[in-house]
Short mmCIF file of C-alpha atoms in Angstrom, two decimals:
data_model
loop_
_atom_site.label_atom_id
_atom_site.label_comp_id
_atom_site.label_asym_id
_atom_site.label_seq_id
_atom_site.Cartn_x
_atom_site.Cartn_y
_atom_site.Cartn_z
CA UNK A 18 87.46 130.88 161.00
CA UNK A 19 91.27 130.20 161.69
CA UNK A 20 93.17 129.27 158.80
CA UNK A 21 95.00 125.69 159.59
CA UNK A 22 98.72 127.23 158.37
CA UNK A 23 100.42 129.78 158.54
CA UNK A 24 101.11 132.39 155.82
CA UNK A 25 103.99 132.45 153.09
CA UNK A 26 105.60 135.51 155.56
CA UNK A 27 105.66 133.73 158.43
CA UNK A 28 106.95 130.65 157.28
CA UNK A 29 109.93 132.40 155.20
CA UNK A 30 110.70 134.66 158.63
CA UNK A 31 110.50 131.38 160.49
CA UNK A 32 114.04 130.05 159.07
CA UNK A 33 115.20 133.72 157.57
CA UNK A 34 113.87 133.77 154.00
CA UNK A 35 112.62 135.91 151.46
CA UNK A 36 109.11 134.73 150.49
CA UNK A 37 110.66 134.49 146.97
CA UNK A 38 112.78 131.28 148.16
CA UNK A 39 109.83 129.38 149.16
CA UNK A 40 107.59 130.65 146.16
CA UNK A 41 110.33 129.41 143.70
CA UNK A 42 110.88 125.82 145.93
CA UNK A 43 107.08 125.61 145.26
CA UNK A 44 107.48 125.89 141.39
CA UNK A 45 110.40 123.52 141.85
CA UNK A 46 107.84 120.84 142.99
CA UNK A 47 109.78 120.88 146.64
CA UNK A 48 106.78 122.49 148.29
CA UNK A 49 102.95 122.07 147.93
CA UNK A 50 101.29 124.34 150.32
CA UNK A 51 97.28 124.55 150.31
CA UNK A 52 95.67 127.79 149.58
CA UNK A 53 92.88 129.36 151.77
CA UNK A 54 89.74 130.98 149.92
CA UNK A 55 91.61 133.96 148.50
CA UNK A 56 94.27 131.54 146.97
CA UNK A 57 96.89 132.61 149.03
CA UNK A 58 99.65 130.26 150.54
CA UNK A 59 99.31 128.54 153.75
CA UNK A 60 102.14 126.11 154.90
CA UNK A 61 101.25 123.15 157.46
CA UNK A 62 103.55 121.81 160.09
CA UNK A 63 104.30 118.98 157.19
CA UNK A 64 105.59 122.10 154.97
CA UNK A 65 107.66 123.75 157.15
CA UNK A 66 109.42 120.19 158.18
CA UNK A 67 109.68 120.21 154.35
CA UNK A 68 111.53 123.79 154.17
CA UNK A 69 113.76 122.78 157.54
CA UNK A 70 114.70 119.35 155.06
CA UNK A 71 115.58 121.24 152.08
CA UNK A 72 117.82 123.36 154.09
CA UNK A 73 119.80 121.31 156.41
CA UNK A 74 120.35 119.31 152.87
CA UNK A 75 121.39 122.33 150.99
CA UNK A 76 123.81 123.24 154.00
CA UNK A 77 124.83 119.30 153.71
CA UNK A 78 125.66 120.56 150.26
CA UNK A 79 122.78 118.74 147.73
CA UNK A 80 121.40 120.37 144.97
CA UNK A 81 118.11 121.39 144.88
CA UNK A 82 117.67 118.50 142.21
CA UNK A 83 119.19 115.99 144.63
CA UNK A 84 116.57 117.38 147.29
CA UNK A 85 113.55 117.01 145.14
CA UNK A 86 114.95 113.15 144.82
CA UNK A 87 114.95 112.74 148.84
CA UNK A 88 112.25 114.17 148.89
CA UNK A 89 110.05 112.34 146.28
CA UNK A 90 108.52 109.05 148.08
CA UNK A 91 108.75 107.18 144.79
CA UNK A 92 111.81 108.24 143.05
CA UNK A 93 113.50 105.07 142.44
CA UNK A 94 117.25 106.11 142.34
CA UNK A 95 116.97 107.96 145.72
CA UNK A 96 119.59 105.10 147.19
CA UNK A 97 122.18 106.39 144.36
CA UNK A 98 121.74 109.70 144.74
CA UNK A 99 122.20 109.34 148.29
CA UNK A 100 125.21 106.76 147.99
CA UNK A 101 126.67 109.54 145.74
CA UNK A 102 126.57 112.08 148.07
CA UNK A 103 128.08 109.79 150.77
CA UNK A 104 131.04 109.42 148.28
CA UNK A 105 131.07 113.42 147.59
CA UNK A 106 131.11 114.05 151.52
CA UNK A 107 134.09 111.43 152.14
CA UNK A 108 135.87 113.42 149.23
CA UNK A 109 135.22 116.98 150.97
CA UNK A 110 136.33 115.42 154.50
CA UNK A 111 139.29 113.88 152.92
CA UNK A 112 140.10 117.21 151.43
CA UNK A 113 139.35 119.69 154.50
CA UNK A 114 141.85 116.85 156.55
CA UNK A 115 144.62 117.70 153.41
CA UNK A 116 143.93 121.37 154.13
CA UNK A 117 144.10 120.74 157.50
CA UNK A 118 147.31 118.89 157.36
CA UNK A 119 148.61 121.88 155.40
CA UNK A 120 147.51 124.67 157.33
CA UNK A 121 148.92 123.15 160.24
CA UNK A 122 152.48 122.45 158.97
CA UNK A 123 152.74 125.95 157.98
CA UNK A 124 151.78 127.12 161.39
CA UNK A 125 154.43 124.83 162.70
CA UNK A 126 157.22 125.89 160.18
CA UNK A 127 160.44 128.08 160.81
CA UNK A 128 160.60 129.44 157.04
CA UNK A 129 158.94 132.66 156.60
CA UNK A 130 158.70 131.94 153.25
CA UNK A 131 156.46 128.57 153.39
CA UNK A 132 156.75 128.29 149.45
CA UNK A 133 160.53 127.76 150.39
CA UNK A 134 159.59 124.69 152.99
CA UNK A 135 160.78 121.51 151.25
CA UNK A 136 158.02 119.60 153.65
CA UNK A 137 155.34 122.37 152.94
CA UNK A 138 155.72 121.57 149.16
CA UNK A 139 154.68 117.68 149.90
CA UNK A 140 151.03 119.67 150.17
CA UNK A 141 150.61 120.84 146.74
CA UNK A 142 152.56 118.39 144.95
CA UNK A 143 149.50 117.16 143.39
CA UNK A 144 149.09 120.77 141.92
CA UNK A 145 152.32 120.70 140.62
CA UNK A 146 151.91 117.63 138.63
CA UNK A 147 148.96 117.93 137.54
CA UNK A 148 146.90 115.43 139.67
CA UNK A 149 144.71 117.49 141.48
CA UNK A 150 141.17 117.15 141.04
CA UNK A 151 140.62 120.55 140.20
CA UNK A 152 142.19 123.04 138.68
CA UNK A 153 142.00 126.83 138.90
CA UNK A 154 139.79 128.35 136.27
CA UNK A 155 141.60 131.74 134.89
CA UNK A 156 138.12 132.89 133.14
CA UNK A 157 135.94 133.01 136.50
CA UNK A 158 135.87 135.62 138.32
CA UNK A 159 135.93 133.89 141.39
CA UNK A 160 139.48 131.76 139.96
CA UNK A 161 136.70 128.72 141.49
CA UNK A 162 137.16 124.90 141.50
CA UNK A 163 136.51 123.51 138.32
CA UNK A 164 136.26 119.78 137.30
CA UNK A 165 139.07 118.62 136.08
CA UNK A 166 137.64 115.77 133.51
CA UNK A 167 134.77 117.88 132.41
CA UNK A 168 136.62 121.26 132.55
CA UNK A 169 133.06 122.53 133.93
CA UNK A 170 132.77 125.05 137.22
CA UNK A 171 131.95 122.60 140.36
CA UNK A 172 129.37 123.80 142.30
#
C-alpha cells in the first residue's frame, strides 16, 4: 500500500534540512504531519508548502513566532504582526540605501584615509552623536546590533 507522503528524510533533503529542523517546527506547532501505521512522519504536498512558507519568511527575516502567527488561520493580530514587519522591512531598506550611500562615497573619494573625508563623516554622524538606532555591544562576541531603548541584542 503506498503511503500518501513522503517521509521526514525526503522532505528535509527536499529544501536542504536536517530532519531535526522539521521535527522541532513540528513541536513548535508550525507543522502537523500524519503518521503512517508505525507512527512515523509523513508530510503531504500541504506540509511541504508549509516548510517552503516558513522559509521564504524566515529568509524575509520573521521569527519563527511571527511565522506560527501567518500561519495560524485564526490568530487575530496576524494584520499587526504583518503591518509590523512591513515597518521593520522599510527600516532595513532605508538602512541598506544609508549603507549604500556610504559605501559608494567612499569608493568615489580621493582620501586614502576615508575617516579623514569631511563628506564621508556626514555617514556616521548619527554614531557620533548618539542617534543611531543601535549601538555596538562591547560584551558580544559578535560586537552585534543591539537595541538601543531596550539595550537588548536585535535579532
Amino acid at each position: 500500500m503506498k503511503s500518501s507522503g513522503e517521509s521526514i528524510g525526503a522532505a528535509a533533503a527536499r529544501f536542504g534540512l536536517d530532519t531535526h529542523v522539521l521535527r522541532f517546527w513540528e513541536d513548535e506547532g508550525l507543522l502537523r504531519p500524519t503518521r503512517d501505521g508505525a507512527g512515523r512522519r509523513l508530510f503531504s504536498q500541504d506540509d511541504v508548502v508549509r516548510v517552503a512558507v516558513i522559509l521564504r519568511n524566515k529568509a524575509a527575516g520573521m521569527s519563527l513566532e511571527q511565522i506560527r502567527v501567518l500561519l495560524d488561520e485564526g490568530a487575530p493580530d496576524r494584520h499587526r504582526v504583518l503591518e509590523e514587519h512591513i515597518a521593520e522591512l522599510d527600516r532595513r531598506a532605508a538602512d541598506i540605501a544609508e549603507a549604500r550611500a556610504m559605501t559608494e562615497h567612499a569608493l568615489r573619494c580621493r582620501s586614502h584615509d576615508i575617516a579623514q573625508c569631511p563628506r564621508f563623516r556626514s555617514h556616521v554622524g548619527d554614531v557620533l552623536s548618539g542617534e543611531a538606532r543601535w549601538l555596538l555591544d562591547r560584551t558580544h562576541p559578535a560586537g552585534g546590533p543591539v537595541d538601543a531603548a531596550s539595550g537588548s541584542a536585535s535579532t
